[in-house]
Each structure stands twice: as C-alpha cells, then as structure tokens.
Tab-separated table of C-alpha atoms in Angstrom:
chain	number	residue	atom	x	y	z
A	1	MET	CA	19.736	15.808	-23.395
A	2	TYR	CA	17.674	18.253	-21.394
A	3	PRO	CA	19.542	21.526	-20.693
A	4	ARG	CA	21.826	21.344	-17.672
A	5	TRP	CA	19.971	24.245	-16.044
A	6	TYR	CA	16.945	22.095	-15.304
A	7	TRP	CA	18.917	20.572	-12.432
A	8	SER	CA	19.063	22.763	-9.358
A	9	VAL	CA	22.522	21.367	-8.608
A	10	SER	CA	25.641	21.524	-10.769
A	11	VAL	CA	27.270	18.253	-11.788
A	12	GLU	CA	30.604	19.699	-10.675
A	13	ASP	CA	29.355	19.942	-7.068
A	14	VAL	CA	28.474	16.266	-6.752
A	15	PRO	CA	29.038	14.222	-4.711
A	16	LYS	CA	29.119	16.531	-1.703
A	17	ILE	CA	29.017	15.257	1.873
A	18	VAL	CA	28.540	18.098	4.390
A	19	VAL	CA	27.755	15.847	7.371
A	20	GLU	CA	28.535	12.149	7.714
A	21	PRO	CA	25.387	10.219	6.881
A	22	PRO	CA	23.101	9.518	8.521
A	23	GLY	CA	23.037	13.084	9.867
A	24	PRO	CA	20.905	14.353	12.755
A	25	LYS	CA	17.746	14.957	10.720
A	26	ALA	CA	18.070	11.551	9.088
A	27	ARG	CA	18.511	9.800	12.454
A	28	GLU	CA	15.347	11.425	13.766
A	29	ILE	CA	13.341	10.112	10.792
A	30	LEU	CA	14.952	6.667	11.042
A	31	GLU	CA	13.818	6.367	14.658
A	32	LYS	CA	10.222	7.216	13.734
A	33	ASP	CA	10.339	4.852	10.781
A	34	GLN	CA	11.271	1.968	13.076
A	35	LYS	CA	8.294	2.691	15.309
A	36	LEU	CA	5.640	3.420	12.682
A	37	LEU	CA	6.348	1.237	9.628
A	38	MET	CA	6.293	-2.559	9.386
A	39	GLN	CA	9.900	-3.583	8.862
A	40	SER	CA	9.305	-6.395	6.370
A	41	PHE	CA	11.837	-5.024	3.894
A	42	VAL	CA	15.617	-4.678	3.889
A	43	ARG	CA	17.259	-1.287	3.474
A	44	TRP	CA	20.850	-1.292	2.258
A	45	TYR	CA	21.882	1.763	4.302
A	46	PRO	CA	20.215	4.722	6.102
A	47	LEU	CA	19.649	7.141	3.224
A	48	VAL	CA	16.776	9.568	3.906
A	49	ILE	CA	15.922	11.447	0.719
A	50	LYS	CA	14.748	15.049	0.588
A	51	ALA	CA	14.845	15.867	-3.123
A	52	GLY	CA	16.123	14.774	-6.505
A	53	TYR	CA	17.571	16.678	-9.459
A	54	GLY	CA	18.134	14.714	-12.653
A	55	PRO	CA	20.707	12.023	-11.727
A	56	ILE	CA	21.436	13.668	-8.361
A	57	ILE	CA	19.711	13.219	-4.992
A	58	GLU	CA	19.841	15.247	-1.798
A	59	ASP	CA	19.274	13.884	1.689
A	60	VAL	CA	17.554	15.660	4.583
A	61	ASP	CA	20.890	16.842	5.973
A	62	GLY	CA	22.003	18.522	2.750
A	63	ASN	CA	24.329	15.819	1.388
A	64	LEU	CA	24.387	15.406	-2.389
A	65	TYR	CA	24.745	11.977	-4.022
A	66	ILE	CA	25.247	10.541	-7.486
A	67	ASP	CA	22.242	8.319	-8.116
A	68	PHE	CA	23.350	4.924	-9.444
A	69	ASN	CA	20.063	3.335	-8.417
A	70	ALA	CA	17.232	5.473	-9.863
A	71	GLY	CA	14.802	4.252	-7.207
A	72	ILE	CA	15.468	0.648	-8.334
A	73	ALA	CA	15.441	1.334	-12.084
A	74	VAL	CA	12.367	3.585	-11.922
A	75	ILE	CA	13.495	7.191	-12.420
A	76	ASN	CA	14.717	6.652	-15.982
A	77	VAL	CA	14.317	10.273	-17.133
A	78	GLY	CA	15.808	11.649	-13.936
A	79	HIS	CA	14.334	13.189	-10.831
A	80	SER	CA	11.992	16.177	-11.134
A	81	HIS	CA	12.029	16.330	-14.908
A	82	PRO	CA	10.157	19.539	-15.833
A	83	LYS	CA	8.214	17.949	-18.681
A	84	VAL	CA	6.953	15.145	-16.434
A	85	ILE	CA	6.071	17.603	-13.677
A	86	GLU	CA	4.182	19.795	-16.127
A	87	ALA	CA	2.198	16.817	-17.449
A	88	ILE	CA	1.262	15.791	-13.898
A	89	LYS	CA	0.149	19.300	-12.966
A	90	ASN	CA	-1.950	19.684	-16.108
A	91	GLN	CA	-3.775	16.407	-15.511
A	92	VAL	CA	-4.336	17.051	-11.785
A	93	GLU	CA	-6.253	20.196	-12.685
A	94	LYS	CA	-8.614	18.181	-14.921
A	95	PHE	CA	-9.465	15.034	-12.937
A	96	THR	CA	-7.508	12.591	-10.816
A	97	HIS	CA	-9.508	9.349	-11.076
A	98	TYR	CA	-12.577	7.745	-12.614
A	99	SER	CA	-12.079	3.956	-12.744
A	100	LEU	CA	-11.053	3.030	-16.282
A	101	THR	CA	-12.498	-0.473	-16.061
A	102	ASP	CA	-15.997	0.918	-15.453
A	103	PHE	CA	-15.926	4.073	-17.577
A	104	TYR	CA	-13.878	5.706	-20.349
A	105	TYR	CA	-11.354	8.511	-20.729
A	106	GLU	CA	-9.410	9.773	-23.688
A	107	ILE	CA	-5.941	9.844	-22.150
A	108	ALA	CA	-6.014	6.045	-21.765
A	109	VAL	CA	-6.614	5.587	-25.488
A	110	LYS	CA	-3.977	8.202	-26.341
A	111	HIS	CA	-1.423	6.504	-24.106
A	112	ALA	CA	-2.249	3.039	-25.472
A	113	GLU	CA	-1.674	4.274	-29.029
A	114	ILE	CA	1.752	5.627	-28.065
A	115	LEU	CA	2.709	2.615	-25.958
A	116	THR	CA	1.787	0.006	-28.549
A	117	SER	CA	3.865	1.890	-31.135
A	118	ILE	CA	7.096	1.173	-29.196
A	119	VAL	CA	6.349	-2.369	-28.010
A	120	PRO	CA	8.263	-5.065	-29.971
A	121	ILE	CA	5.209	-7.156	-30.891
A	122	SER	CA	3.970	-7.076	-34.486
A	123	GLY	CA	0.364	-6.989	-35.612
A	124	GLY	CA	-2.632	-5.996	-33.525
A	125	LYS	CA	-1.959	-5.344	-29.839
A	126	ARG	CA	-4.041	-4.568	-26.768
A	127	VAL	CA	-3.209	-3.039	-23.396
A	128	PHE	CA	-4.374	-3.735	-19.851
A	129	TYR	CA	-3.341	-1.174	-17.232
A	130	THR	CA	-2.306	-2.081	-13.683
A	131	ASN	CA	-0.865	-0.337	-10.631
A	132	SER	CA	2.441	-2.202	-10.416
A	133	GLY	CA	4.731	-4.819	-11.861
A	134	ALA	CA	3.445	-7.564	-9.574
A	135	GLU	CA	-0.122	-6.808	-10.644
A	136	ALA	CA	0.940	-6.935	-14.290
A	137	ILE	CA	2.451	-10.386	-13.710
A	138	GLU	CA	-0.730	-11.547	-11.979
A	139	GLY	CA	-2.693	-10.391	-15.005
A	140	CYS	CA	-0.345	-12.245	-17.353
A	141	LEU	CA	-0.954	-15.451	-15.402
A	142	LYS	CA	-4.714	-15.082	-15.818
A	143	ILE	CA	-4.465	-14.089	-19.479
A	144	SER	CA	-2.173	-17.053	-20.258
A	145	ARG	CA	-4.432	-19.611	-18.643
A	146	GLY	CA	-7.572	-17.894	-19.853
A	147	TYR	CA	-6.358	-17.944	-23.431
A	148	PHE	CA	-6.331	-21.739	-23.315
A	149	GLU	CA	-9.624	-21.829	-21.333
A	150	ASN	CA	-7.656	-23.420	-18.477
A	151	LYS	CA	-6.850	-26.498	-20.563
A	152	ARG	CA	-3.155	-25.749	-19.963
A	153	PRO	CA	-2.760	-25.353	-16.195
A	154	TYR	CA	1.060	-25.374	-15.987
A	155	VAL	CA	3.486	-22.454	-16.041
A	156	ILE	CA	7.275	-22.602	-16.352
A	157	SER	CA	9.565	-20.093	-14.672
A	158	PHE	CA	13.304	-19.752	-14.108
A	159	ILE	CA	15.403	-20.256	-11.000
A	160	GLY	CA	16.759	-16.850	-10.012
A	161	ALA	CA	13.689	-15.034	-11.305
A	162	PHE	CA	11.903	-12.315	-9.368
A	163	HIS	CA	8.420	-11.403	-10.575
A	164	GLY	CA	6.868	-9.802	-7.479
A	165	ARG	CA	5.523	-10.446	-3.998
A	166	THR	CA	1.803	-11.002	-4.496
A	167	TYR	CA	0.797	-14.666	-4.408
A	168	GLY	CA	0.879	-15.523	-8.099
A	169	ALA	CA	3.992	-13.445	-8.773
A	170	MET	CA	5.685	-14.848	-5.670
A	171	SER	CA	4.805	-18.381	-6.759
A	172	ILE	CA	6.684	-18.042	-10.053
A	173	SER	CA	9.664	-16.308	-8.404
A	174	ALA	CA	12.734	-18.214	-7.240
A	175	SER	CA	15.236	-15.528	-6.297
A	176	LYS	CA	15.584	-15.872	-2.516
A	177	PRO	CA	13.906	-18.308	-0.072
A	178	ILE	CA	12.980	-15.451	2.302
A	179	HIS	CA	10.487	-14.170	-0.276
A	180	ARG	CA	8.448	-17.388	0.089
A	181	LYS	CA	9.295	-18.745	3.547
A	182	GLY	CA	6.201	-19.131	5.714
A	183	PHE	CA	3.683	-18.237	3.000
A	184	SER	CA	2.731	-21.654	1.633
A	185	PRO	CA	0.716	-23.058	0.024
A	186	LEU	CA	1.681	-21.166	-3.082
A	187	LEU	CA	0.170	-21.338	-6.550
A	188	PRO	CA	0.277	-24.947	-7.820
A	189	ASN	CA	1.517	-26.236	-11.209
A	190	ILE	CA	4.626	-24.051	-11.368
A	191	ILE	CA	7.775	-25.714	-12.741
A	192	TYR	CA	11.197	-24.099	-12.279
A	193	ILE	CA	14.145	-24.597	-14.590
A	194	PRO	CA	17.714	-23.206	-14.455
A	195	TYR	CA	18.421	-19.864	-16.098
A	196	PRO	CA	21.410	-19.679	-18.463
A	197	TYR	CA	23.875	-17.885	-16.181
A	198	PRO	CA	27.116	-17.816	-18.213
A	199	TYR	CA	29.412	-16.951	-15.284
A	200	ARG	CA	27.960	-19.731	-13.135
A	201	CYS	CA	26.407	-22.122	-15.642
A	202	PRO	CA	24.284	-24.628	-13.704
A	203	PHE	CA	25.228	-27.369	-16.178
A	204	GLY	CA	28.992	-27.191	-15.851
A	205	LYS	CA	31.947	-24.858	-15.369
A	206	ASN	CA	33.563	-25.429	-18.749
A	207	LEU	CA	30.611	-24.649	-21.015
A	208	SER	CA	30.693	-21.663	-23.341
A	209	GLU	CA	27.879	-19.110	-23.201
A	210	GLU	CA	26.137	-20.710	-26.166
A	211	GLU	CA	26.573	-24.204	-24.737
A	212	CYS	CA	25.099	-23.050	-21.435
A	213	GLY	CA	21.998	-21.732	-23.201
A	214	ASP	CA	21.708	-24.934	-25.248
A	215	ALA	CA	21.931	-26.999	-22.064
A	216	VAL	CA	18.937	-25.164	-20.600
A	217	ILE	CA	16.895	-25.746	-23.774
A	218	GLY	CA	17.909	-29.402	-23.735
A	219	PHE	CA	16.985	-29.785	-20.081
A	220	LEU	CA	13.562	-28.287	-20.713
A	221	GLU	CA	12.828	-30.531	-23.669
A	222	ASP	CA	14.502	-33.782	-22.566
A	223	TRP	CA	13.873	-33.729	-18.826
A	224	ILE	CA	10.878	-31.503	-18.130
A	225	PHE	CA	8.737	-32.220	-21.198
A	226	LYS	CA	9.567	-35.934	-21.285
A	227	ARG	CA	9.499	-36.682	-17.560
A	228	VAL	CA	7.600	-34.024	-15.627
A	229	VAL	CA	4.817	-32.461	-17.686
A	230	ASP	CA	3.329	-32.848	-21.151
A	231	PRO	CA	4.204	-29.632	-23.034
A	232	ASN	CA	0.613	-29.491	-24.278
A	233	GLU	CA	-0.404	-28.750	-20.686
A	234	VAL	CA	1.944	-25.760	-20.395
A	235	ALA	CA	0.302	-22.379	-20.924
A	236	ALA	CA	3.317	-20.083	-20.706
A	237	ILE	CA	6.994	-19.640	-19.957
A	238	PHE	CA	7.662	-16.523	-17.857
A	239	PHE	CA	11.108	-14.938	-18.072
A	240	GLU	CA	13.135	-11.790	-17.465
A	241	PRO	CA	15.267	-10.932	-20.521
A	242	ILE	CA	17.941	-9.912	-18.012
A	243	GLN	CA	17.431	-11.307	-14.528
A	244	GLY	CA	17.179	-8.388	-12.112
A	245	GLU	CA	17.074	-9.374	-8.446
A	246	GLY	CA	18.842	-12.598	-9.441
A	247	GLY	CA	22.036	-10.659	-10.167
A	248	TYR	CA	21.666	-8.629	-13.389
A	249	ILE	CA	22.347	-11.778	-15.393
A	250	VAL	CA	22.552	-11.412	-19.171
A	251	PRO	CA	21.756	-14.705	-20.939
A	252	PRO	CA	23.557	-15.928	-24.079
A	253	LYS	CA	22.669	-13.982	-27.206
A	254	ASN	CA	21.072	-16.952	-28.952
A	255	PHE	CA	19.092	-18.297	-25.999
A	256	PHE	CA	15.739	-16.634	-26.514
A	257	LYS	CA	15.619	-17.489	-30.223
A	258	LYS	CA	15.912	-21.156	-29.294
A	259	LEU	CA	13.376	-20.780	-26.494
A	260	ARG	CA	10.962	-19.084	-28.923
A	261	LYS	CA	11.368	-21.937	-31.392
A	262	LEU	CA	10.730	-24.537	-28.692
A	263	ALA	CA	7.669	-22.660	-27.423
A	264	ASN	CA	6.302	-22.384	-30.965
A	265	ASN	CA	6.681	-26.138	-31.440
A	266	TYR	CA	4.258	-26.764	-28.577
A	267	GLY	CA	2.043	-23.691	-28.804
A	268	ILE	CA	3.348	-22.262	-25.503
A	269	LEU	CA	3.158	-18.521	-24.826
A	270	LEU	CA	6.275	-16.513	-23.940
A	271	VAL	CA	5.671	-13.884	-21.250
A	272	ASP	CA	8.381	-11.231	-21.044
A	273	ASP	CA	8.785	-9.517	-17.656
A	274	GLU	CA	10.242	-6.100	-18.550
A	275	VAL	CA	9.332	-4.490	-15.231
A	276	GLN	CA	12.971	-3.662	-14.443
A	277	ALA	CA	14.608	-3.926	-17.868
A	278	GLY	CA	12.090	-1.933	-19.894
A	279	PHE	CA	11.667	1.691	-20.941
A	280	GLY	CA	15.153	2.315	-22.239
A	281	ARG	CA	17.130	0.810	-19.367
A	282	THR	CA	19.254	-1.366	-21.706
A	283	GLY	CA	19.587	1.139	-24.561
A	284	LYS	CA	16.482	-0.158	-26.312
A	285	TRP	CA	12.856	0.401	-25.388
A	286	PHE	CA	12.614	-3.193	-24.172
A	287	ALA	CA	15.491	-5.532	-23.361
A	288	ILE	CA	14.056	-8.397	-25.410
A	289	GLU	CA	14.848	-6.375	-28.556
A	290	HIS	CA	18.529	-7.225	-28.032
A	291	PHE	CA	17.650	-10.887	-28.535
A	292	GLU	CA	15.581	-10.370	-31.701
A	293	ILE	CA	12.427	-12.269	-30.807
A	294	GLU	CA	8.814	-11.304	-30.187
A	295	PRO	CA	7.150	-12.359	-26.937
A	296	ASP	CA	3.402	-12.947	-26.754
A	297	LEU	CA	2.842	-10.814	-23.652
A	298	ILE	CA	4.966	-8.110	-22.032
A	299	ALA	CA	4.586	-7.001	-18.415
A	300	MET	CA	5.933	-3.551	-17.570
A	301	ALA	CA	5.910	-1.035	-14.707
A	302	LYS	CA	8.644	0.806	-12.727
A	303	ALA	CA	10.008	3.364	-15.229
A	304	ILE	CA	6.812	3.571	-17.300
A	305	ALA	CA	5.688	6.690	-15.376
A	306	ASN	CA	8.984	7.713	-13.731
A	307	GLY	CA	7.853	6.951	-10.196
A	308	LEU	CA	4.088	7.269	-10.341
A	309	PRO	CA	2.210	3.989	-9.782
A	310	LEU	CA	1.482	2.460	-13.177
A	311	GLY	CA	1.951	-0.913	-14.800
A	312	ALA	CA	0.761	-2.413	-18.054
A	313	ILE	CA	0.360	-5.633	-19.952
A	314	VAL	CA	0.731	-5.426	-23.717
A	315	GLY	CA	0.053	-8.495	-25.801
A	316	LYS	CA	-1.106	-9.875	-29.101
A	317	GLU	CA	-4.687	-8.917	-29.813
A	318	ASN	CA	-5.974	-12.489	-30.035
A	319	ILE	CA	-4.385	-13.398	-26.675
A	320	MET	CA	-5.550	-10.260	-24.809
A	321	ASN	CA	-9.119	-11.474	-24.951
A	322	LEU	CA	-10.411	-12.449	-21.497
A	323	PRO	CA	-14.223	-12.529	-21.119
A	324	ARG	CA	-15.899	-9.330	-19.936
A	325	GLY	CA	-16.071	-9.193	-16.162
A	326	SER	CA	-13.236	-11.680	-15.626
A	327	HIS	CA	-10.450	-9.163	-14.937
A	328	ALA	CA	-10.522	-5.520	-13.833
A	329	THR	CA	-8.888	-2.993	-11.503
A	330	THR	CA	-9.981	0.170	-9.708
A	331	PHE	CA	-6.832	2.267	-10.018
A	332	GLY	CA	-5.023	0.751	-13.010
A	333	GLY	CA	-4.574	3.351	-15.742
A	334	ASN	CA	-4.826	6.320	-13.384
A	335	PRO	CA	-5.015	9.450	-15.569
A	336	ILE	CA	-2.233	11.270	-13.705
A	337	SER	CA	0.119	8.312	-14.134
A	338	LEU	CA	-0.825	8.026	-17.812
A	339	ALA	CA	-0.067	11.707	-18.367
A	340	ALA	CA	3.325	11.267	-16.715
A	341	SER	CA	4.023	8.193	-18.851
A	342	ILE	CA	3.276	10.015	-22.102
A	343	ALA	CA	5.787	12.664	-21.026
A	344	VAL	CA	8.344	9.968	-20.159
A	345	ILE	CA	8.120	8.442	-23.638
A	346	GLU	CA	8.435	11.879	-25.244
A	347	VAL	CA	11.480	12.752	-23.123
A	348	ILE	CA	13.252	9.487	-23.954
A	349	LYS	CA	12.721	10.216	-27.665
A	350	GLU	CA	13.490	13.954	-27.610
A	351	GLU	CA	16.598	13.701	-25.426
A	352	LYS	CA	17.904	10.577	-27.177
A	353	LEU	CA	18.155	8.715	-23.895
A	354	LEU	CA	18.342	5.294	-25.542
A	355	GLU	CA	21.539	6.429	-27.210
A	356	ASN	CA	22.876	7.935	-23.979
A	357	ALA	CA	22.135	4.733	-22.058
A	358	GLU	CA	24.132	2.735	-24.594
A	359	LYS	CA	27.032	5.202	-24.711
A	360	VAL	CA	27.397	5.716	-20.966
A	361	GLY	CA	26.704	2.055	-20.216
A	362	ASN	CA	29.446	0.901	-22.580
A	363	TYR	CA	31.872	3.338	-20.941
A	364	ILE	CA	31.030	2.102	-17.434
A	365	ILE	CA	31.478	-1.526	-18.498
A	366	LYS	CA	34.810	-0.640	-20.115
A	367	MET	CA	36.039	1.043	-16.899
A	368	PHE	CA	35.214	-1.989	-14.773
A	369	LYS	CA	36.671	-4.481	-17.236
A	370	GLU	CA	39.920	-2.529	-17.425
A	371	ALA	CA	40.105	-2.588	-13.621
A	372	MET	CA	39.854	-6.385	-13.420
A	373	ASP	CA	43.618	-6.925	-13.799
A	374	GLU	CA	44.271	-4.898	-10.653
A	375	ILE	CA	41.145	-5.644	-8.613
A	376	GLU	CA	40.836	-9.407	-8.292
A	377	ILE	CA	37.609	-9.261	-6.297
A	378	ILE	CA	35.814	-8.344	-9.534
A	379	GLY	CA	34.768	-11.710	-10.916
A	380	ASP	CA	32.468	-10.740	-13.773
A	381	VAL	CA	31.342	-7.566	-15.547
A	382	ARG	CA	28.130	-7.787	-17.550
A	383	GLY	CA	25.227	-5.693	-18.741
A	384	LEU	CA	23.398	-3.933	-21.530
A	385	GLY	CA	22.970	-0.165	-21.596
A	386	LEU	CA	22.588	1.124	-18.046
A	387	MET	CA	21.594	-2.235	-16.568
A	388	ILE	CA	25.024	-3.340	-15.360
A	389	GLY	CA	26.114	-6.017	-12.913
A	390	ILE	CA	29.578	-6.272	-11.341
A	391	GLU	CA	29.842	-9.628	-9.583
A	392	LEU	CA	32.272	-9.763	-6.667
A	393	VAL	CA	34.036	-12.964	-5.641
A	394	ARG	CA	36.449	-13.806	-2.833
A	395	ASN	CA	38.392	-16.077	-5.153
A	396	ARG	CA	38.236	-16.115	-8.947
A	397	LYS	CA	38.957	-19.833	-9.168
A	398	THR	CA	36.283	-20.970	-6.715
A	399	LYS	CA	33.973	-18.010	-7.498
A	400	GLU	CA	32.964	-17.846	-3.840
A	401	PRO	CA	30.486	-14.925	-3.606
A	402	ALA	CA	31.913	-11.881	-1.811
A	403	THR	CA	28.653	-11.241	0.038
A	404	LYS	CA	30.056	-9.461	3.109
A	405	GLU	CA	32.423	-7.450	0.956
A	406	LEU	CA	29.505	-6.267	-1.189
A	407	VAL	CA	27.637	-4.948	1.853
A	408	GLU	CA	30.791	-3.216	3.078
A	409	LEU	CA	31.393	-1.663	-0.353
A	410	LEU	CA	27.860	-0.295	-0.675
A	411	ASN	CA	28.054	1.336	2.750
A	412	ARG	CA	31.425	2.897	2.010
A	413	CYS	CA	30.109	4.261	-1.280
A	414	PHE	CA	27.094	5.691	0.538
A	415	LYS	CA	29.394	7.516	2.948
A	416	ARG	CA	31.218	8.988	-0.051
A	417	GLY	CA	28.095	10.091	-1.895
A	418	ILE	CA	27.250	7.227	-4.266
A	419	VAL	CA	23.817	5.620	-4.041
A	420	VAL	CA	24.214	2.105	-5.390
A	421	ILE	CA	22.744	-1.234	-4.280
A	422	GLY	CA	23.281	-4.941	-4.844
A	423	ALA	CA	21.581	-7.849	-6.589
A	424	GLY	CA	21.915	-11.613	-6.385
A	425	PHE	CA	24.402	-12.821	-3.775
A	426	SER	CA	27.307	-10.474	-4.460
A	427	THR	CA	26.647	-8.279	-7.490
A	428	ILE	CA	26.856	-4.493	-7.636
A	429	ARG	CA	23.712	-3.279	-9.406
A	430	ILE	CA	24.353	-0.152	-11.481
A	431	ALA	CA	21.177	1.446	-12.839
A	432	PRO	CA	21.345	5.258	-12.898
A	433	PRO	CA	18.843	7.556	-14.611
A	434	LEU	CA	19.253	7.339	-18.382
A	435	ASN	CA	20.155	11.028	-18.632
A	436	ILE	CA	23.255	10.763	-16.456
A	437	PRO	CA	26.142	12.647	-18.121
A	438	LEU	CA	29.282	10.689	-18.914
A	439	GLU	CA	31.435	12.780	-16.583
A	440	LEU	CA	29.105	12.177	-13.625
A	441	ALA	CA	28.971	8.444	-14.319
A	442	GLU	CA	32.767	8.381	-14.505
A	443	LYS	CA	32.988	10.095	-11.114
A	444	GLY	CA	30.698	7.533	-9.565
A	445	VAL	CA	32.534	4.559	-11.054
A	446	GLN	CA	35.884	5.922	-9.909
A	447	ILE	CA	34.682	6.140	-6.314
A	448	ILE	CA	33.404	2.548	-6.486
A	449	LEU	CA	36.741	1.410	-7.924
A	450	ASP	CA	38.677	3.286	-5.214
A	451	GLU	CA	36.734	1.481	-2.496
A	452	LEU	CA	37.010	-1.852	-4.299
A	453	LYS	CA	40.799	-1.485	-4.368
A	454	LYS	CA	40.843	-1.001	-0.586
A	455	ILE	CA	38.539	-3.967	0.029
A	456	ASN	CA	40.585	-6.077	-2.375
A	457	LEU	CA	43.754	-5.364	-0.371
A	458	GLU	CA	41.976	-6.088	2.915
A	459	LEU	CA	40.772	-9.416	1.527
A	460	LYS	CA	44.320	-10.356	0.473
A	461	LYS	CA	45.622	-9.636	3.959
A	462	SER	CA	42.890	-11.599	5.735
C-alpha cells in the first residue's frame, strides 16, 4: 500500500474526539445548511467534514474519525491520495472542459483503453461517459431499447433495487416508497420481481440459498413470462450484483449464471449496475466477476474517479451503437475527472488494493460472525471484500428489523469516532476506503461491537 507518511494523521491517533460532536463550528454550519439548502435528503448524523487523510476524516472541530463509509463507497483509494491529486493538478493546468460529445480529446481515448481492459466483457467494447451513476443508468435504458429499435419496450428490475433518482432510474428502483412518492407518472413498462435475499427469501423461510435463487428464476419464467409479458418484448433485465441501498444483499452464488442462461434463451440483455459495487469494492474490479458471468452492459460511477463527478457505460460493441445525435452529454467525460480516474486505476493496481479489500473484508466478516454467539441482535453477516452488511434484528426467530436500534448504534459510533451508515431497514453498511490497514479496521469494528453489546443488553431488558 501507499507509504504511511502520505497520511497527515497517524493511525495510532485515530479515533480521537476532542469535543463532543457536533462541536461549535459544526453547529454553526448546520444552522446555515438548514436555511440555505433544500432538505430533500436524510443525513444520518451531524458530521461536518473538514479534511480527509487516507481512511481517516477530520471534522471542523478537530475530531478524527475512522471512515467506514468512504463517502458512500466513493473514496476507494482513500482521501487526498497524492497520485490522484497530482493527476488532477496536471490536467487543470492544461484544460478543464471541451464537450467530448462535440469535439475530441486524447485523454478520453487513453482512459477508455485502460477502462475496457479491466471490464469483464469479452470481445469488442465501447464506452459512453456520463456525470453520475443515475445518468449511466438512464443511458443504459436508452441503449437497451435502442438496440432493439424499440421493438422490446419492457424492462425488468428487482424489488429492493436502487438505481438512482432521475426519472428513468427512479422508475426501475424499488428500494423505498419515499423515493417515488408524489412523482408519478413514472416510466411505463417496468416489471419488478423479487431479488434472491437468502436471509429473508421472499419465497419461503425454509429454502436454502440455492433454492431461493431457483425460486426467483422460476417465478420469472413461469409467472412473469407466461402471464404478464411475452419475453420477446423484454429488452433488458437491470440488476445490482450486490444490492446496495436494499441492504448489502449478496445473492446465491449460482443465481446470475441461471439468470444469464434464461436471458440468453430469449435474447434479453443483462444490465449490471456496478455504481456502488464496482472499482475494487468487493475485492475484484467488478462484483459480477464473483458470479462468473458476462453482462451485456455495465453502468459505473462513484469510485471511478475517487469523488470527482464521472460515470460510464461500458458494453458490447454491437450493442453500444445508438444512431448519431440520439444520445449525448455536455459534461460527461470531463478531462479532469478522466485524469483522476486513470490515477485511481493505477493506484488500485500498484498498491494491490483488490487484495487488501479481500483480506481486510474477510477479517471484518470473521469478527462479526464470531460475535454472533454473544450479541443476539446480529441476525446476519454478509458481504464480499469491503462491501459488508450486518443485519440487526430484535428477535432472531421472527427476524423483526431492529430499525430504531440501528439508528441509535450509528449515532453512538459517530460520537466515538466511527463514520458508518445503514442500508435497507436495519443493516449496518461497512464500506471503508480499500487502503484501510487491518489494525485500523479492527479498531473500528471493535467500537461497533462494544456499542452493539450495550444495545443488545438494553433490548433484553426492555
């Protein structure tokens, strides 16, 4: 990994709380935020960030935190990485923008060559650059329908999925009703099917992981394709290889192979949303590699440029073939973001961050699994690499989600210097920068476990 000296703060000094958060400077900013910004989003707790150093963040009052969130799985090579900063500075001094969809620049071609070399799609590939994950999903919708010249108007998506908040992306999402409430009519011809959620299989409590996956495939073929829509009218199936906002849900190992086979039978495209799971998060470049299939299109963003706005669609050459003038973007493929992304890919390779994600992730999972005997509120531990979900339940038999307890836990961890958030109804979402050292990760997990023990005892007494 990158030398320890590139962080301005020593791992031994973290976490460090010098004033109970939110401190006076933070409270001043929070008050202005309430007045000046539209409050259409939900913050987990009042963290006001001043700076970041690798896997460490500092707030405006001088508190130091272990970052178990990475800006929602974005800062994969750590905060303020010198190689990324250098790449940004070098590009800024050349030019900052010149609309790629109207003109040409070399860094876009250079980046596309590098990006397509790591994408798990064989044969010829093409890239379309966007500004965000939602925009990449919107592009995938157009590409999928355009490929079939709109002769296949239907799209299938999964319950629990989150693909973004723009209209098309929102229309194929089914994570929380609040995301869609009051915004109808949405995009038509979207069909939702259950996702294979082994801990809470929608087809029965007693099914094994493999049986749960098979039940979803059977439902799609026997109920959707025979009763709802002709499969020859379906353009694409959109999926997250690991559901993110839905609860960091890892599907059965064999599920995507069977979904690929079914899609092939009817000529349906598979669109892989790697916005949160991609760029090394799971210990491989893209999470779908764990399931040993090739998608037709991949949407990516978040960690691709370590915090700079950039998204991309990569797909098979024959599918990435919309007519000229039918799809474009002003800012997609910004040269500064592309320069940062090239540096990100180089850092992940040079510092062996895929290997570190796997090693540290396995250790974190092991720590939580070993704690399950003592801490009954932990219902399920799951994940790949550093995309880890710890689902909390009030009762292991009923699996009642421990929603209030999750909120309480996250706030207690914040007060103790751990930045971690939730997913789904009651799942701890652990997604630190990929360069987090084992000893720092262990510190963070131990603090979470300490607070879980207290909450577990409080729940027993209630």
